Coordinates of C-alpha atoms and ligand atoms in Angstrom, one line a residue:
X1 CA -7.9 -18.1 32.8
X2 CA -7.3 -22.0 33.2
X3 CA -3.5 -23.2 32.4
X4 CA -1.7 -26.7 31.4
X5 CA 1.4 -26.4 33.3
X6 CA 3.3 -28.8 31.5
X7 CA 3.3 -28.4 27.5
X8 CA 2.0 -31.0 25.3
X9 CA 4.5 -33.3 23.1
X10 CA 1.3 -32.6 20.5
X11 CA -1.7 -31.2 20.9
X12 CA -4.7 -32.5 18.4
X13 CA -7.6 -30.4 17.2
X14 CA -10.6 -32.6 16.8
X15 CA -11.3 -35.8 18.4
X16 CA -12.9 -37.2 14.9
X17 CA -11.4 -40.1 13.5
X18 CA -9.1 -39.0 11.8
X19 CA -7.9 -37.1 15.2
X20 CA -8.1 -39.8 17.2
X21 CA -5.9 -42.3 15.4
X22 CA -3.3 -39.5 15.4
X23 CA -3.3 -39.2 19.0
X24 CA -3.8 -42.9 19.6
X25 CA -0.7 -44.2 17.4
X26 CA 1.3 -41.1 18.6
X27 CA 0.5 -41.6 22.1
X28 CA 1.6 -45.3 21.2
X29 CA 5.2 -44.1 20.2
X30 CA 5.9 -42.2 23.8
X31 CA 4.3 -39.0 23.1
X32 CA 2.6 -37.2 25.3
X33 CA -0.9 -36.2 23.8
X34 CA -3.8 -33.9 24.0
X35 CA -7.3 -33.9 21.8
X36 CA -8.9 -30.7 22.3
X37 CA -12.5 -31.3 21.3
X38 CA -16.1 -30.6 22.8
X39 CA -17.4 -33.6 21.8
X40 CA -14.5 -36.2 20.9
X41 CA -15.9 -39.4 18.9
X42 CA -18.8 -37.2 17.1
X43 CA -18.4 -36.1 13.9
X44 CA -18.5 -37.2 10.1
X45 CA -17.9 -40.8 11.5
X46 CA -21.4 -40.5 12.9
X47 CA -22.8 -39.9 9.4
X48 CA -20.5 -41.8 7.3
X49 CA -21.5 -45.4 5.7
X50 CA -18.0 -47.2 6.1
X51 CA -17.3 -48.2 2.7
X52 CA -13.7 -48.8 2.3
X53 CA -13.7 -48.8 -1.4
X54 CA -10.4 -48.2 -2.9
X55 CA -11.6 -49.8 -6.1
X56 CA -15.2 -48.6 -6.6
X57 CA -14.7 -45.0 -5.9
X58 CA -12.1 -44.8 -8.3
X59 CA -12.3 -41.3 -10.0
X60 CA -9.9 -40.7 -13.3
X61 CA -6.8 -38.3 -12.2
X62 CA -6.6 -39.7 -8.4
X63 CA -4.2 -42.4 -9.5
X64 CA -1.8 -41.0 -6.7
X65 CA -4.8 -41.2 -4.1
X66 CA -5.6 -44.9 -5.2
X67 CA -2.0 -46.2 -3.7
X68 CA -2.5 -44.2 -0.6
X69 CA -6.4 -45.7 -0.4
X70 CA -5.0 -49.1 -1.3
X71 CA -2.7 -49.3 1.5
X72 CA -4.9 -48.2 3.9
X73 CA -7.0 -50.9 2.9
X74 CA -4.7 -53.5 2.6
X75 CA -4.1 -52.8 6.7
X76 CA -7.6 -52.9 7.7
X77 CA -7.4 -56.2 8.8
X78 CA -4.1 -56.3 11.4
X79 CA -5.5 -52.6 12.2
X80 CA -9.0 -53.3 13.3
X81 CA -7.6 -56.6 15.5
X82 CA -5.0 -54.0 16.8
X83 CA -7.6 -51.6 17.9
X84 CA -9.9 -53.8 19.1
X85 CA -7.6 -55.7 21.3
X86 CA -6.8 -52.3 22.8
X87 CA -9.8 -51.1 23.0
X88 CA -11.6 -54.5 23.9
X89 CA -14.7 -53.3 21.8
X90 CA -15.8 -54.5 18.1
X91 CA -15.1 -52.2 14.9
X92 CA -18.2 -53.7 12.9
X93 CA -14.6 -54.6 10.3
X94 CA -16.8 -56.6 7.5
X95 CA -15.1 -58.4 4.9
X96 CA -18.3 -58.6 2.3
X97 CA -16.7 -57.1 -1.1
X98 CA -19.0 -54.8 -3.0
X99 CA -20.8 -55.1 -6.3
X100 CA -21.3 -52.0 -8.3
X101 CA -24.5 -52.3 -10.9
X102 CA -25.9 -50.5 -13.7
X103 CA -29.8 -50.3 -14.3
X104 CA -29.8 -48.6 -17.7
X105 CA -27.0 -48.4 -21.0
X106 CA -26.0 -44.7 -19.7
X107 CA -25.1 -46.7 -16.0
X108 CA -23.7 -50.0 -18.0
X109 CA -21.4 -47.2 -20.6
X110 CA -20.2 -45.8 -17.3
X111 CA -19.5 -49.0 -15.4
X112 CA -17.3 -49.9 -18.2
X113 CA -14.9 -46.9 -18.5
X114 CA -14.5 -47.5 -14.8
X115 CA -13.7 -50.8 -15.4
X116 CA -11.1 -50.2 -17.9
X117 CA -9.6 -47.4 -16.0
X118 CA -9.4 -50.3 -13.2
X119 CA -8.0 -52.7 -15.5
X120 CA -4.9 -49.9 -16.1
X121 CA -4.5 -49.8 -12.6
X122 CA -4.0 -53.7 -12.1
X123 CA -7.1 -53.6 -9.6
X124 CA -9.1 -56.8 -9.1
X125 CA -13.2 -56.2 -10.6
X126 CA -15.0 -58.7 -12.5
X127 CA -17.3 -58.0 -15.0
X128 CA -20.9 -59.6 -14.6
X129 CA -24.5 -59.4 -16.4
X130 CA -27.4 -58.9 -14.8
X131 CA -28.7 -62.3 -14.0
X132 CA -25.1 -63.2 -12.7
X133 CA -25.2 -59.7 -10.4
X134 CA -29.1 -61.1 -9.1
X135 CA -27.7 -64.7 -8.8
X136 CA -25.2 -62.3 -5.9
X137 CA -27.6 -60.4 -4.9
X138 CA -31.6 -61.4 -5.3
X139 CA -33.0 -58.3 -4.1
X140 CA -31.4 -56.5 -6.8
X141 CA -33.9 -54.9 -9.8
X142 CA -34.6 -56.9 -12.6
X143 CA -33.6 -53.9 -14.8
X144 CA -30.0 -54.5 -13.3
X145 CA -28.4 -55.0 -16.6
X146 CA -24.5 -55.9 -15.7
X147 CA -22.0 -55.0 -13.0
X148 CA -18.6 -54.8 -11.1
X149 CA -17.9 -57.4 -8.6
X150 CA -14.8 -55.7 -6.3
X151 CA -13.9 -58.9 -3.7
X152 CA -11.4 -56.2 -2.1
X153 CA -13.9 -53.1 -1.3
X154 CA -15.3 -53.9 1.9
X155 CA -16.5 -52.3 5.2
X156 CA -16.2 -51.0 8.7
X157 CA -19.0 -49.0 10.9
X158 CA -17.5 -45.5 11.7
X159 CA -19.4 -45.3 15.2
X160 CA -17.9 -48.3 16.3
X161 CA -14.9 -46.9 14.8
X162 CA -15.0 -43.9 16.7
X163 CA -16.2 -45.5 20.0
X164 CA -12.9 -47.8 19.9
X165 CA -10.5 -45.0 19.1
X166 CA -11.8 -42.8 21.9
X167 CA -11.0 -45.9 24.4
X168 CA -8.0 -46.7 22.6
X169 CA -7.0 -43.4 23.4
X170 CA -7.8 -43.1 26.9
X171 CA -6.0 -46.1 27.2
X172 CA -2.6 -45.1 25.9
X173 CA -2.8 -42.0 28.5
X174 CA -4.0 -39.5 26.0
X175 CA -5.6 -36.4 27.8
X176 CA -8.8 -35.0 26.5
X177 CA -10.2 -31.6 26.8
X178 CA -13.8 -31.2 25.9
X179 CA -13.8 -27.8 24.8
X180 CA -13.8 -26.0 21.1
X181 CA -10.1 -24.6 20.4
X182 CA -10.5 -21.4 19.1
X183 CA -7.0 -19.9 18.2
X184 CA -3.6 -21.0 17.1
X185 CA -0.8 -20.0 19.8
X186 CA 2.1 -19.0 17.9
X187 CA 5.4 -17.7 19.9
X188 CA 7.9 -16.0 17.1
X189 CA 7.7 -18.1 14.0
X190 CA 6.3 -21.3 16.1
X191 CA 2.9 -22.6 16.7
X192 CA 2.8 -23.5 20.5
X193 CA -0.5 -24.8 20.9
X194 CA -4.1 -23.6 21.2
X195 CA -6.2 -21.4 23.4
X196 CA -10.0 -22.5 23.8
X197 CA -13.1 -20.7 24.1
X198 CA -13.2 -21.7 27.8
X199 CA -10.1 -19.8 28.1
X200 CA -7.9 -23.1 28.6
X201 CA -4.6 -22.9 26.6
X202 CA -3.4 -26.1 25.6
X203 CA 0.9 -26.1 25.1
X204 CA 2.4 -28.2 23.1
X205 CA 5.1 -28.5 20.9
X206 CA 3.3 -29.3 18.1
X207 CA -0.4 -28.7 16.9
X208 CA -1.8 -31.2 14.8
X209 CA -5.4 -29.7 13.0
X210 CA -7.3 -32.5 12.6
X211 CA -10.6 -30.9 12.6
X212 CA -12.5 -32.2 9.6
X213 CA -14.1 -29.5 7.3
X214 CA -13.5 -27.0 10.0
X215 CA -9.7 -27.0 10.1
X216 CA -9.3 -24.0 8.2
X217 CA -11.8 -22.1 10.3
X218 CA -8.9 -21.9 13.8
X219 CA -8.2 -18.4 14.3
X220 CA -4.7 -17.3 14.6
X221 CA -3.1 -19.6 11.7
X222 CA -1.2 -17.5 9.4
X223 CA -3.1 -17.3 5.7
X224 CA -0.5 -18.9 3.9
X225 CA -0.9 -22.2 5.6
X226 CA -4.3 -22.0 6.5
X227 CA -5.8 -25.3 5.1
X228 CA -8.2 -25.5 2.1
X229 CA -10.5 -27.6 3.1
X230 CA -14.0 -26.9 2.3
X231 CA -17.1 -28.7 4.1
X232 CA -19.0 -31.2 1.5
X233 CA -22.5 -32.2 3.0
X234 CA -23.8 -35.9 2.2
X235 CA -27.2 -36.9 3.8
X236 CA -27.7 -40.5 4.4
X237 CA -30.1 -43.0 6.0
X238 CA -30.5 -45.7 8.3
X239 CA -32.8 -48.5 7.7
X240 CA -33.8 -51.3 9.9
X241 CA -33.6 -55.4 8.1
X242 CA -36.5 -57.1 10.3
X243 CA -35.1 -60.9 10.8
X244 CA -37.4 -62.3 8.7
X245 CA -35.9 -60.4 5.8
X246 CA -32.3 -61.6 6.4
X247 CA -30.2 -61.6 4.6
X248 CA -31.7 -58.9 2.8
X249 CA -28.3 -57.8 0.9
X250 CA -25.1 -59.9 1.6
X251 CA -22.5 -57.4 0.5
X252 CA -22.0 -53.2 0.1
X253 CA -24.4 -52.7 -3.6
X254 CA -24.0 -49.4 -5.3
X255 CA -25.1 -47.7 -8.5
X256 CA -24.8 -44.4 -10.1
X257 CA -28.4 -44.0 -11.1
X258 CA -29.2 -40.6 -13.3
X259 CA -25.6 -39.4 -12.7
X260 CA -26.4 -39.5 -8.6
X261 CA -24.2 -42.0 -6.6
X262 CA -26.5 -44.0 -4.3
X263 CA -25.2 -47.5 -2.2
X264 CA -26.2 -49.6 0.5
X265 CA -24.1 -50.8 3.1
X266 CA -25.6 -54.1 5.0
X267 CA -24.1 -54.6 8.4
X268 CA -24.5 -57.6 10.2
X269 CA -26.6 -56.1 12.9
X270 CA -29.8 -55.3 10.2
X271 CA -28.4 -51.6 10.1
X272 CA -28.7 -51.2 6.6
X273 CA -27.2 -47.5 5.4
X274 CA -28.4 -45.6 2.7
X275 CA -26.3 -43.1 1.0
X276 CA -25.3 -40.1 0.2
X277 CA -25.7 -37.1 -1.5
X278 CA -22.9 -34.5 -2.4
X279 CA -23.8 -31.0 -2.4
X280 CA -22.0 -28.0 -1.7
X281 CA -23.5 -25.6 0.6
X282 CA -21.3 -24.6 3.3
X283 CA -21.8 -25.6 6.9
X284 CA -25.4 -26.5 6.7
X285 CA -26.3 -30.0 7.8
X286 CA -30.3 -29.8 7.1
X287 CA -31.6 -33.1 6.1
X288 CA -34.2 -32.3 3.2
X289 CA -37.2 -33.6 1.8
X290 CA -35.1 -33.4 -1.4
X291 CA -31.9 -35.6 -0.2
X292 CA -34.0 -38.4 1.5
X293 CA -36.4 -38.3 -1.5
X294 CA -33.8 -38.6 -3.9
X295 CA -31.8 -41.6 -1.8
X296 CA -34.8 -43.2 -1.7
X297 CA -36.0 -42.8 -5.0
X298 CA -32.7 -43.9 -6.4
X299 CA -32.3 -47.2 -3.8
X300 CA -35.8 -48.1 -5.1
X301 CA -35.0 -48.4 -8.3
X302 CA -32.2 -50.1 -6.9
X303 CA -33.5 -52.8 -4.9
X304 CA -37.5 -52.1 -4.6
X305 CA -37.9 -54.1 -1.4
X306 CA -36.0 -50.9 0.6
X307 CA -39.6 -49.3 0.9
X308 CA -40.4 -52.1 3.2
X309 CA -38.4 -51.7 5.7
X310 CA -38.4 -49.2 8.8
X311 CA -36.5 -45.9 8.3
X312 CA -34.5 -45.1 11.7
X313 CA -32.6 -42.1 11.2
X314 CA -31.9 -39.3 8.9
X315 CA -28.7 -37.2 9.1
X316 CA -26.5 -34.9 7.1
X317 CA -22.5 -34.6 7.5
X318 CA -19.2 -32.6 6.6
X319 CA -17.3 -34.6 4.1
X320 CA -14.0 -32.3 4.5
X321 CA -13.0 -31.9 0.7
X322 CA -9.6 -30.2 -0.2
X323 CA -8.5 -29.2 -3.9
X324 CA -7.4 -32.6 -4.9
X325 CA -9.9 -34.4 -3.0
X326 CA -6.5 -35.9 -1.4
X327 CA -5.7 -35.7 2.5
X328 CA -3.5 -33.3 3.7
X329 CA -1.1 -34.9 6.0
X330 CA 2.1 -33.5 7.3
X331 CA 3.9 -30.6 8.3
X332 CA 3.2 -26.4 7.3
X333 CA 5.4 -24.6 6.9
X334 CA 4.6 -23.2 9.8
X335 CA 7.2 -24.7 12.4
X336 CA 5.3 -26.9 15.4
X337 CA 2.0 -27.1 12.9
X338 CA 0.9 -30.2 11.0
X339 CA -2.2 -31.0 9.4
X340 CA -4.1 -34.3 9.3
X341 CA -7.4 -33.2 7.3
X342 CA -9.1 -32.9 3.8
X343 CA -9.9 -36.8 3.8
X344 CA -13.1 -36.1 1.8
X345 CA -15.1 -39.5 0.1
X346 CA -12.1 -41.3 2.3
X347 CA -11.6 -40.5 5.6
X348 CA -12.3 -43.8 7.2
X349 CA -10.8 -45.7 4.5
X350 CA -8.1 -44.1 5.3
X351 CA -7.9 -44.1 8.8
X352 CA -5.1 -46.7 9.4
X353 CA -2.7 -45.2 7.1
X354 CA -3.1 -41.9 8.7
X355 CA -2.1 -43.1 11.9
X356 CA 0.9 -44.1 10.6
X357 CA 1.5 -41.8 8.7
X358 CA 0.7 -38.9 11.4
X359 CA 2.9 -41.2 13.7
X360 CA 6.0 -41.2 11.6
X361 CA 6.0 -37.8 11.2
X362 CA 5.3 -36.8 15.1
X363 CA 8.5 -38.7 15.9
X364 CA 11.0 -38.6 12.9
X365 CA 10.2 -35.5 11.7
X366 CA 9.6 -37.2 7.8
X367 CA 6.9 -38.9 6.4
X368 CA 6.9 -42.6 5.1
X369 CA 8.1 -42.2 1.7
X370 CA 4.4 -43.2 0.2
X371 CA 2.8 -40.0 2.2
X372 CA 4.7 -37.8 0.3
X373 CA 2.3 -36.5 -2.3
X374 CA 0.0 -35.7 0.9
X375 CA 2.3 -33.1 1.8
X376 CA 0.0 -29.8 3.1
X377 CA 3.0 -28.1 1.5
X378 CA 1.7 -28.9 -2.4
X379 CA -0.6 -26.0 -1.8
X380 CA 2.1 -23.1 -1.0
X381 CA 2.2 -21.0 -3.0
X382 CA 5.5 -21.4 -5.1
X383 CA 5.1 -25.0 -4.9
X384 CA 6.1 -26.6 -8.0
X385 CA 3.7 -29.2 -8.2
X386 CA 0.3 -27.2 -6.8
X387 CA -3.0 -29.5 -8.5
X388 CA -5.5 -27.6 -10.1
X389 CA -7.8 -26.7 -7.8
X390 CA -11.4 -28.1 -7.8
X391 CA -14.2 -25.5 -7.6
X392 CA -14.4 -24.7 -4.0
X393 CA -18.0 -24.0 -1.9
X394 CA -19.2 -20.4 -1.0
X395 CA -18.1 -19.9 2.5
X396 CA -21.3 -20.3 4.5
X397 CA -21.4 -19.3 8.2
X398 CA -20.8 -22.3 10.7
X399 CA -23.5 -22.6 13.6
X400 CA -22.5 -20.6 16.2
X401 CA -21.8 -23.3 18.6
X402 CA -20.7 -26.1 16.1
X403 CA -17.9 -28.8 16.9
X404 CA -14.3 -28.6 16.0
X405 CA -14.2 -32.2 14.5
X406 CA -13.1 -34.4 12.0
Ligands
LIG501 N1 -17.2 -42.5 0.5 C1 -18.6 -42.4 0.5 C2 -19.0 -41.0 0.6 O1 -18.3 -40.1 0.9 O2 -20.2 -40.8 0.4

């Protein structure tokens, strides 16, 4: 059996994202960090498009989530110069705004309830018609019949992202150890770290579960704090813009077309990403004839020149959804635990905030006061103000050997 000597300040399950800006900005503050993760960098960031779109993915009842989403976006800017001064590498950080179209009345009904409910929010969207949307955007459908212009919503590429973290990290002296944790170590009523498959146990005095759609899957956490976060798959593809079609889409363009969500996200390299689909089906990550058809179909209608152009990769992820489809960030009640997970449609939206966030907390022992409704604690039981919960997926079986990440 392998043994740290000396404990931890925190331990971090999962090197995703969202686990690595914990340990970065904790490690920042003086405290001595660990990510436990086969694989750190890997993950949903791999998968996800990078839309930061506070605005656009507004949903009715998340009014709590918008402020959280809008300050995370409003530091997107002085955070992705931090990190890549530290890291010395390029976040792919893309100030294009996004326009969100309608191709049919159904679309155009919807569009406009969103705008409204945007409008009550004080959020910044414009209201366009169709020839002013193609006047944006010329590859854009001639059925296009109006649309939202959001200046605010704009992008960052999650591999890039990830890639930066991971130096940032290594940088600020934080210790990784590429193995899957398997179980919670708890002395008394205190968590105290985390053994590993390998047999390495990790000590620390605090475990932060940052492990995506698997964080409730760590053996060894007592039921009652066990997080409930369930594993949302979205498929997505890459496409390749050949030069001579630059600038094939100058901004992030999405549409819900038959009910289905379905954007593209230009990046400045040609990478043009396709996505997603939602579906719940527990831990599988199969990419299906039926997802890429449906993306495709749907971008097509969309913007028909997308058949054109080369098709590079295909891949499924874990969107890591919780009850409120809000993150869980905090402390358990489970002394020496805290969660940073259940980031869902938002995870690297919210990225920056959950640094500091997960920061503040690590060192003070209290969360920033706007963090509060985060709390992992609304889901207690015996918690006054519990959200109705969403309907949760079947539990499927994870792949044997699967990655602990966020
Ligand atoms: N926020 C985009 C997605 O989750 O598909």
């Amino acid at each position: 059996m392998h043994a740290v000597a000396k404990p931890y300040d925190v331990v971090v399950v999962g090197g995703g994202i969202i686990g690595l800006v914990t340990a970065w900005r904790a490690a920042q503050r003086g405290l001595r960090c660990a990510v436990a993760d086969p694989a750190p960098g890997r993950g949903a960031a791999q998968v996800a498009a990078g839309m930061l779109a506070a605005v656009s993915e507004l949903t009715p009842g998340e009014e709590t989530l918008l402020g959280l989403n809008l300050a995370s976006a409003r530091r997107y800017p002085q955070f992705a110069a931090e990190l890549e001064e530290a890291a010395g590498q390029d976040i792919g950080f893309r100030a294009c705004g996004t326009l969100a179209v309608a191709l049919d009345a159904d679309d155009r009904a919807q569009l406009r309830e969103l705008h409204a409910l945007q409008e009550r929010c004080g959020l910044d969207a414009q209201w366009l018609n169709g020839r002013e949307c193609r006047r944006l955007e010329p590859m854009l459908a001639p059925g296009v019949c109006g649309g939202l212009r959001v200046e605010g919503d704009h992008q960052t590429d999650p591999r890039r992202l990830a890639a930066a973290l991971l130096t940032a990290c290594e940088r600020a002296g934080v210790a990784f150890h590429r193995v899957r944790a398997e179980r919670l170590l708890c002395h008394g009523d205190r968590a105290t770290g985390v053994a590993a498959a390998d047999g390495t146990r990790l000590s620390a005095d605090r475990t932060v579960l940052a492990a995506g759609s698997f964080s409730g899957r760590l053996a060894g956490v007592p039921p009652e704090v066990v997080p409930p976060v369930r594993p949302v798959k979205g498929q997505v593809l890459r496409l390749r813009v050949p030069g001579t079609h630059a600038p094939f889409l100058s901004r992030t363009v999405r549409a819900v077309v038959r009910g289905g969500h379905v954007y593209l996200v230009p990046r400045e390299n040609g990478e043009l990403v396709l996505g997603a689909t939602s579906e719940e089906m527990g831990w599988d990550t199969t990419v299906t004839a039926g997802g890429v058809y449906e993306l495709l179909r749907d971008a097509h209608e969309l913007v028909p020149g997308i058949t054109e152009l080369p098709l590079t990769e295909t891949l499924a992820g874990l969107r890591p959804g919780s009850p409120d489809n809000a993150p869980l960030l905090g402390a358990t009640e489970l002394p020496g635990l805290l969660l940073a997970t259940g980031h869902h449609r938002n995870g690297v939206l919210l990225t920056p905030v959950t640094g500091d966030v997960m920061a503040q907390v690590l060192t003070t022992g209290e969360p920033p006061a706007h963090a509060r409704p985060f709390s992992p604690r609304r889901f207690t039981a015996g918690h006054s103000s519990v959200p109705s919960p969403a309907p949760r997926a079947a539990d499927g079986e994870a792949p044997a050997r699967q990655e602990l990440s966020a």
